[in-house]
Amino acid sequence: MDEFELIGRYFSGRGAARADVTLGVGDDAALLQVPAGAELVAAVDSIVAGRHFPVDSDARSVGHRALAVNLSDVAAMGATPAWATLALTLPDADPAWLEGFAAGFSELAARHGVALVGGDTTSGPLAVSVQILGYVPRGTALLRSGAHAGDLLAVTGTLGDAGAGLALATRALGAADSAAAHELVRRFEYPTPRVEFGLAARGIASAAMDLSDGLAGDLPKLAAASGVAAHVEVEHLPVSRALESSADPARRREWALSAGDDYELLLAVPPERLPALAARAAQLNLRLTTIGELRRGTGVKWSAHGAEIDIGVRGYDHFRRAST
Ligand code: ADP
Ligand code: MG
């Protein structure tokens, strides 16, 4: 199979069919129609074998995650995802692997109305880069910088599952044979981007970001962008039953605080608008938990049962040096 057969077989006409795609896969570039009055939203995220996922991961999961991490960025902006391009670096053209990868990608793309409109295919160590494009009515995007002192902090879903799931998948955390363990591994392999909730939160939340590097790594970014201090009660962090039954309290708190890959949304919301936000979450059958508040000042303060604590953990950073 040569490169052009490969593209035609696995990546042509994938995802949703959209009327706003004038030209998709096949020419030198795609032509897309952005709705009048909208801003184009663009983001790109790469996942690299051995770095963001185990090298022996199921191909379907790799396809799903490559798109999910990008949909999560669009969700965090309160935007509608529409188009994607895919830059794929592959060690070899294994039909079974490509079939699984394309299925994982396409299924999630179709679910969110995203058309795959172009990309690039090269050979080399396995890495997947997806560029997502979407739109939002001009001036309405949810930014990290929109929060104010007095706003409450809320998160969707549960925290720490994907971190525990990755540890289980790589056998760093015992056997992965219980139902709870399977559930945690699934949360790593098939994250659910909160696209519908991001859209629903527009006009209600004052700020949002997605949690890709862990709350302890990501929350300081939102606080700094908004010029406020964040106060979080760690006893309030939402933890799943699956995680509760798989790890002791200290370990699960550490995962909920510092493990990445959950792709839940972190939102700031003025207290009087919390009921509206909670109602939107309830409509989507999505858990929404208030974990703290924003005050005047800088940085993040963590407390347990009302007493300030030093959590001693941070989020993931590719370029942080060990022991500096
Ligand atoms: P060019 O050399 O002009 O960049 P290519 O020959 O690499 O074009 O690609 C041919 C067409 O196939 C282009 O429309 C490109 O966007 C598309 N394409 C290539 N690889 C992929 C991929 N992995 N997924 C989706 N579309 C792809
Ligand atoms: Mg090319």
Short mmCIF file of C-alpha atoms and ligand atoms in Angstrom, two decimals:
data_model
loop_
_atom_site.label_atom_id
_atom_site.label_comp_id
_atom_site.label_asym_id
_atom_site.label_seq_id
_atom_site.Cartn_x
_atom_site.Cartn_y
_atom_site.Cartn_z
CA MET A 1 0.00 0.00 0.00
CA ASP A 2 1.53 3.35 -0.98
CA GLU A 3 0.94 6.67 0.75
CA PHE A 4 -1.91 7.70 -1.55
CA GLU A 5 -3.76 4.40 -1.24
CA LEU A 6 -3.34 4.67 2.51
CA ILE A 7 -4.81 8.18 2.63
CA GLY A 8 -7.67 7.21 0.32
CA ARG A 9 -8.51 4.07 2.24
CA TYR A 10 -8.29 5.32 5.81
CA PHE A 11 -8.54 9.11 5.85
CA SER A 12 -10.71 10.24 2.97
CA GLY A 13 -14.28 11.27 3.84
CA ARG A 14 -13.88 10.46 7.54
CA GLY A 15 -15.94 11.96 10.33
CA ALA A 16 -19.05 14.04 9.67
CA ALA A 17 -20.11 15.19 6.18
CA ARG A 18 -20.48 18.96 6.45
CA ALA A 19 -22.00 21.39 3.95
CA ASP A 20 -19.45 24.07 4.97
CA VAL A 21 -16.53 22.01 3.58
CA THR A 22 -16.02 23.39 0.06
CA LEU A 23 -12.99 21.14 -0.41
CA GLY A 24 -11.71 18.39 1.88
CA VAL A 25 -8.99 15.72 1.56
CA GLY A 26 -7.37 15.53 -1.89
CA ASP A 27 -6.13 18.96 -2.90
CA ASP A 28 -3.20 20.97 -1.55
CA ALA A 29 -5.35 22.47 1.18
CA ALA A 30 -8.94 22.40 2.42
CA LEU A 31 -11.48 25.18 1.86
CA LEU A 32 -13.85 25.81 4.76
CA GLN A 33 -16.69 28.26 5.28
CA VAL A 34 -16.66 29.96 8.67
CA PRO A 35 -20.17 31.17 9.64
CA ALA A 36 -20.76 34.94 9.38
CA GLY A 37 -20.30 36.73 12.70
CA ALA A 38 -18.16 33.94 14.12
CA GLU A 39 -14.55 33.78 15.19
CA LEU A 40 -12.46 30.85 13.95
CA VAL A 41 -11.15 28.78 16.87
CA ALA A 42 -7.91 26.84 16.23
CA ALA A 43 -5.92 24.50 18.43
CA VAL A 44 -3.37 21.73 17.90
CA ASP A 45 -2.25 18.96 20.22
CA SER A 46 0.14 16.09 19.60
CA ILE A 47 0.37 12.72 21.26
CA VAL A 48 3.61 10.77 21.05
CA ALA A 49 4.03 7.01 21.63
CA GLY A 50 5.91 6.29 24.85
CA ARG A 51 5.29 9.80 26.09
CA HIS A 52 1.52 10.37 26.05
CA PHE A 53 0.42 6.78 25.64
CA PRO A 54 2.06 3.35 26.00
CA VAL A 55 3.64 2.18 22.72
CA ASP A 56 1.48 -0.96 22.73
CA SER A 57 -1.82 0.97 23.15
CA ASP A 58 -4.83 -0.21 21.21
CA ALA A 59 -4.94 1.65 17.87
CA ARG A 60 -8.60 2.59 18.36
CA SER A 61 -7.74 4.30 21.65
CA VAL A 62 -4.88 6.23 20.00
CA GLY A 63 -7.24 7.48 17.29
CA HIS A 64 -9.86 8.45 19.86
CA ARG A 65 -7.42 10.22 22.19
CA ALA A 66 -5.68 12.16 19.42
CA LEU A 67 -9.00 13.83 18.58
CA ALA A 68 -10.44 13.89 22.13
CA VAL A 69 -7.59 15.98 23.55
CA ASN A 70 -8.25 18.56 20.82
CA LEU A 71 -12.04 18.52 21.21
CA SER A 72 -11.41 19.17 24.89
CA ASP A 73 -9.54 22.39 24.04
CA VAL A 74 -12.43 23.56 21.87
CA ALA A 75 -14.89 22.63 24.64
CA ALA A 76 -12.90 24.74 27.10
CA MET A 77 -13.41 27.75 24.82
CA GLY A 78 -17.17 27.20 24.68
CA ALA A 79 -16.80 26.73 20.93
CA THR A 80 -18.36 24.41 18.34
CA PRO A 81 -15.85 21.99 16.78
CA ALA A 82 -16.22 21.61 13.01
CA TRP A 83 -13.11 20.54 11.11
CA ALA A 84 -9.86 18.70 11.83
CA THR A 85 -6.57 17.99 10.10
CA LEU A 86 -4.40 15.04 11.02
CA ALA A 87 -0.60 14.77 10.82
CA LEU A 88 0.31 11.14 11.31
CA THR A 89 3.81 9.71 11.68
CA LEU A 90 3.84 5.92 11.45
CA PRO A 91 6.62 3.32 11.70
CA ASP A 92 4.85 1.19 9.06
CA ALA A 93 1.55 0.90 7.19
CA ASP A 94 -0.04 -1.92 9.22
CA PRO A 95 -3.62 -2.30 7.88
CA ALA A 96 -5.02 -3.67 11.17
CA TRP A 97 -3.52 -0.78 13.13
CA LEU A 98 -4.69 1.82 10.60
CA GLU A 99 -8.19 0.33 10.58
CA GLY A 100 -8.45 0.60 14.37
CA PHE A 101 -6.92 4.06 14.50
CA ALA A 102 -9.20 5.44 11.77
CA ALA A 103 -12.26 3.87 13.44
CA GLY A 104 -11.45 5.42 16.84
CA PHE A 105 -10.85 8.82 15.26
CA SER A 106 -13.83 8.74 12.90
CA GLU A 107 -16.35 7.55 15.45
CA LEU A 108 -15.57 10.40 17.83
CA ALA A 109 -15.41 12.90 14.95
CA ALA A 110 -18.83 11.85 13.67
CA ARG A 111 -20.30 12.05 17.20
CA HIS A 112 -19.23 15.70 17.42
CA GLY A 113 -20.01 16.69 13.84
CA VAL A 114 -16.33 17.09 12.91
CA ALA A 115 -15.12 16.51 9.33
CA LEU A 116 -11.54 15.33 8.67
CA VAL A 117 -10.50 17.74 5.91
CA GLY A 118 -6.78 17.12 5.43
CA GLY A 119 -3.50 16.10 6.92
CA ASP A 120 -0.07 14.73 6.32
CA THR A 121 1.29 11.20 6.48
CA THR A 122 4.96 10.43 7.09
CA SER A 123 7.01 7.50 8.32
CA GLY A 124 8.88 7.55 11.60
CA PRO A 125 8.29 6.85 15.32
CA LEU A 126 4.54 6.80 16.08
CA ALA A 127 3.18 10.30 16.76
CA VAL A 128 -0.19 11.88 16.04
CA SER A 129 -0.87 15.56 15.71
CA VAL A 130 -4.41 16.84 15.26
CA GLN A 131 -5.38 20.37 14.46
CA ILE A 132 -8.94 21.18 15.39
CA LEU A 133 -10.89 24.08 13.95
CA GLY A 134 -14.18 25.38 15.18
CA TYR A 135 -16.11 28.57 15.70
CA VAL A 136 -17.77 30.71 18.30
CA PRO A 137 -20.00 33.82 18.01
CA ARG A 138 -17.64 36.79 18.03
CA GLY A 139 -16.65 37.88 21.54
CA THR A 140 -18.35 35.04 23.41
CA ALA A 141 -15.54 32.49 23.86
CA LEU A 142 -14.77 31.29 27.39
CA LEU A 143 -11.26 32.46 28.29
CA ARG A 144 -8.90 31.57 31.11
CA SER A 145 -8.64 35.26 31.89
CA GLY A 146 -12.32 36.03 32.53
CA ALA A 147 -12.61 35.10 36.23
CA HIS A 148 -13.00 37.54 39.12
CA ALA A 149 -12.44 37.48 42.87
CA GLY A 150 -15.64 36.13 44.41
CA ASP A 151 -16.27 33.58 41.64
CA LEU A 152 -16.67 29.94 42.58
CA LEU A 153 -14.53 27.16 41.07
CA ALA A 154 -16.23 24.08 39.68
CA VAL A 155 -15.10 20.94 37.84
CA THR A 156 -16.99 18.46 35.68
CA GLY A 157 -16.90 14.70 36.17
CA THR A 158 -14.37 13.08 38.47
CA LEU A 159 -10.62 13.66 38.82
CA GLY A 160 -7.68 11.26 38.87
CA ASP A 161 -9.30 8.37 37.01
CA ALA A 162 -7.16 8.61 33.90
CA GLY A 163 -3.95 8.85 35.95
CA ALA A 164 -4.87 5.72 37.86
CA GLY A 165 -5.97 4.08 34.60
CA LEU A 166 -2.62 4.77 32.97
CA ALA A 167 -0.81 3.36 36.01
CA LEU A 168 -2.97 0.25 35.77
CA ALA A 169 -2.47 -0.08 32.01
CA THR A 170 1.30 0.08 32.46
CA ARG A 171 1.10 -2.25 35.49
CA ALA A 172 2.52 0.39 37.80
CA LEU A 173 -0.54 -0.15 40.02
CA GLY A 174 -1.22 -3.83 40.53
CA ALA A 175 -3.50 -5.99 38.43
CA ALA A 176 -6.08 -4.49 36.08
CA ASP A 177 -8.60 -7.30 36.36
CA SER A 178 -11.41 -5.83 38.50
CA ALA A 179 -14.41 -3.98 37.03
CA ALA A 180 -13.19 -0.80 38.74
CA ALA A 181 -9.73 -1.19 37.18
CA HIS A 182 -11.25 -1.67 33.73
CA GLU A 183 -13.31 1.47 34.22
CA LEU A 184 -10.20 3.49 35.15
CA VAL A 185 -8.21 2.17 32.17
CA ARG A 186 -11.15 3.13 29.93
CA ARG A 187 -11.09 6.65 31.33
CA PHE A 188 -7.47 6.92 30.16
CA GLU A 189 -7.99 5.21 26.81
CA TYR A 190 -11.28 6.89 25.89
CA PRO A 191 -11.54 10.33 27.51
CA THR A 192 -14.86 12.13 27.04
CA PRO A 193 -14.36 15.71 25.87
CA ARG A 194 -17.02 17.92 27.50
CA VAL A 195 -18.04 19.65 24.28
CA GLU A 196 -21.78 20.01 24.97
CA PHE A 197 -21.17 21.35 28.45
CA GLY A 198 -18.57 23.86 27.19
CA LEU A 199 -21.20 25.21 24.81
CA ALA A 200 -23.84 25.25 27.56
CA ALA A 201 -21.48 27.13 29.91
CA ARG A 202 -21.00 30.00 27.45
CA GLY A 203 -22.66 33.11 28.82
CA ILE A 204 -22.80 31.60 32.32
CA ALA A 205 -19.22 30.73 33.36
CA SER A 206 -16.75 33.61 33.62
CA ALA A 207 -13.69 31.50 32.70
CA ALA A 208 -12.85 27.94 31.72
CA MET A 209 -9.98 25.64 30.83
CA ASP A 210 -9.65 21.92 30.34
CA LEU A 211 -7.68 19.74 32.75
CA SER A 212 -4.98 18.01 30.74
CA ASP A 213 -2.03 18.27 33.12
CA GLY A 214 -3.80 17.79 36.45
CA LEU A 215 -5.60 20.33 38.64
CA ALA A 216 -2.43 21.25 40.55
CA GLY A 217 -0.69 22.05 37.26
CA ASP A 218 -3.59 23.69 35.46
CA LEU A 219 -5.40 25.76 38.11
CA PRO A 220 -2.41 28.11 38.64
CA LYS A 221 -2.65 28.97 34.91
CA LEU A 222 -6.29 30.05 35.20
CA ALA A 223 -5.62 31.98 38.43
CA ALA A 224 -2.64 33.77 36.87
CA ALA A 225 -4.50 34.56 33.63
CA SER A 226 -7.37 36.08 35.62
CA GLY A 227 -5.12 37.85 38.15
CA VAL A 228 -6.74 36.22 41.17
CA ALA A 229 -5.89 33.72 43.93
CA ALA A 230 -7.55 30.31 43.96
CA HIS A 231 -8.58 28.57 47.18
CA VAL A 232 -9.41 24.88 46.91
CA GLU A 233 -10.75 22.50 49.54
CA VAL A 234 -9.17 19.18 48.55
CA GLU A 235 -11.79 17.20 50.49
CA HIS A 236 -14.29 18.46 47.88
CA LEU A 237 -12.46 17.09 44.84
CA PRO A 238 -14.83 14.67 43.06
CA VAL A 239 -13.50 11.12 43.00
CA SER A 240 -15.18 8.19 41.25
CA ARG A 241 -16.32 5.00 42.95
CA ALA A 242 -13.88 3.15 40.71
CA LEU A 243 -10.96 5.17 42.05
CA GLU A 244 -12.22 4.92 45.64
CA SER A 245 -12.22 1.16 45.43
CA SER A 246 -8.79 1.01 43.77
CA ALA A 247 -6.60 3.27 45.89
CA ASP A 248 -6.17 4.42 49.49
CA PRO A 249 -7.26 7.98 50.41
CA ALA A 250 -3.76 9.50 50.21
CA ARG A 251 -3.07 7.95 46.80
CA ARG A 252 -6.40 8.96 45.29
CA ARG A 253 -6.06 12.51 46.56
CA GLU A 254 -2.67 12.66 44.85
CA TRP A 255 -4.17 11.39 41.60
CA ALA A 256 -7.11 13.77 41.77
CA LEU A 257 -4.72 16.66 42.35
CA SER A 258 -1.85 15.98 40.05
CA ALA A 259 -2.52 13.26 37.50
CA GLY A 260 -3.15 14.45 33.96
CA ASP A 261 -5.30 13.18 31.10
CA ASP A 262 -8.75 13.59 32.69
CA TYR A 263 -9.94 16.19 30.14
CA GLU A 264 -12.60 17.48 32.49
CA LEU A 265 -13.45 21.19 32.49
CA LEU A 266 -12.47 23.62 35.23
CA LEU A 267 -14.80 26.63 35.36
CA ALA A 268 -15.11 29.87 37.28
CA VAL A 269 -18.65 31.11 37.83
CA PRO A 270 -20.14 34.03 39.78
CA PRO A 271 -22.03 32.54 42.76
CA GLU A 272 -25.41 33.84 41.57
CA ARG A 273 -24.96 31.97 38.27
CA LEU A 274 -23.94 28.64 39.81
CA PRO A 275 -27.53 27.33 39.82
CA ALA A 276 -27.82 28.00 36.07
CA LEU A 277 -24.54 26.19 35.43
CA ALA A 278 -25.57 23.28 37.66
CA ALA A 279 -28.89 23.03 35.78
CA ARG A 280 -27.03 22.76 32.45
CA ALA A 281 -24.81 20.02 33.87
CA ALA A 282 -27.84 18.15 35.21
CA GLN A 283 -29.50 18.33 31.77
CA LEU A 284 -26.42 16.61 30.34
CA ASN A 285 -26.33 14.09 33.18
CA LEU A 286 -22.87 15.42 34.06
CA ARG A 287 -21.51 15.72 37.58
CA LEU A 288 -20.50 19.28 38.49
CA THR A 289 -18.71 19.91 41.78
CA THR A 290 -17.80 23.18 43.48
CA ILE A 291 -14.23 22.80 44.73
CA GLY A 292 -13.32 26.27 45.93
CA GLU A 293 -13.39 29.95 45.14
CA LEU A 294 -11.35 32.82 43.78
CA ARG A 295 -10.20 35.72 45.94
CA ARG A 296 -8.04 38.79 45.55
CA GLY A 297 -4.35 37.88 45.42
CA THR A 298 -2.20 35.43 43.48
CA GLY A 299 -1.37 31.73 43.45
CA VAL A 300 -3.27 28.70 44.69
CA LYS A 301 -3.98 27.81 48.34
CA TRP A 302 -5.02 24.25 49.15
CA SER A 303 -6.82 23.25 52.32
CA ALA A 304 -8.13 20.05 53.89
CA HIS A 305 -11.02 20.33 56.37
CA GLY A 306 -10.48 24.09 56.38
CA ALA A 307 -6.76 24.01 57.32
CA GLU A 308 -4.19 25.08 54.74
CA ILE A 309 -1.94 22.27 53.51
CA ASP A 310 1.13 21.94 51.33
CA ILE A 311 0.16 19.44 48.63
CA GLY A 312 3.75 19.03 47.45
CA VAL A 313 2.70 17.88 43.97
CA ARG A 314 2.42 19.62 40.65
CA GLY A 315 1.12 18.88 37.20
CA TYR A 316 3.03 17.44 34.32
CA ASP A 317 5.58 19.56 32.51
CA HIS A 318 7.54 18.13 29.57
CA PHE A 319 10.52 20.39 30.08
CA ARG A 320 10.83 20.65 33.85
CA ARG A 321 14.20 19.33 34.96
CA ALA A 322 14.41 16.77 37.70
CA SER A 323 15.98 18.08 40.94
CA THR A 324 16.47 21.76 40.20
P1 ADP B 1 0.80 17.73 -0.14
O1 ADP B 1 2.03 17.00 -0.55
O2 ADP B 1 0.30 18.72 -1.11
O3 ADP B 1 0.86 18.22 1.27
P2 ADP B 1 -0.17 15.11 0.31
O4 ADP B 1 0.17 14.33 -0.88
O5 ADP B 1 0.65 15.01 1.55
O6 ADP B 1 -0.36 16.61 -0.12
O7 ADP B 1 -1.66 14.75 0.73
C1 ADP B 1 -2.67 14.59 -0.23
C2 ADP B 1 -4.00 14.95 0.37
O8 ADP B 1 -4.29 14.03 1.41
C3 ADP B 1 -4.06 16.34 0.98
O9 ADP B 1 -5.36 16.84 0.76
C4 ADP B 1 -3.85 16.08 2.45
O10 ADP B 1 -4.50 17.07 3.22
C5 ADP B 1 -4.49 14.72 2.62
N1 ADP B 1 -3.89 13.92 3.71
C6 ADP B 1 -2.64 13.43 3.79
N2 ADP B 1 -2.47 12.70 4.91
C7 ADP B 1 -3.64 12.73 5.56
C8 ADP B 1 -4.13 12.20 6.79
N3 ADP B 1 -3.35 11.45 7.60
N4 ADP B 1 -5.40 12.46 7.15
C9 ADP B 1 -6.20 13.20 6.37
N5 ADP B 1 -5.82 13.72 5.19
C10 ADP B 1 -4.56 13.50 4.79
MG MG B 2 1.86 16.57 2.55
#
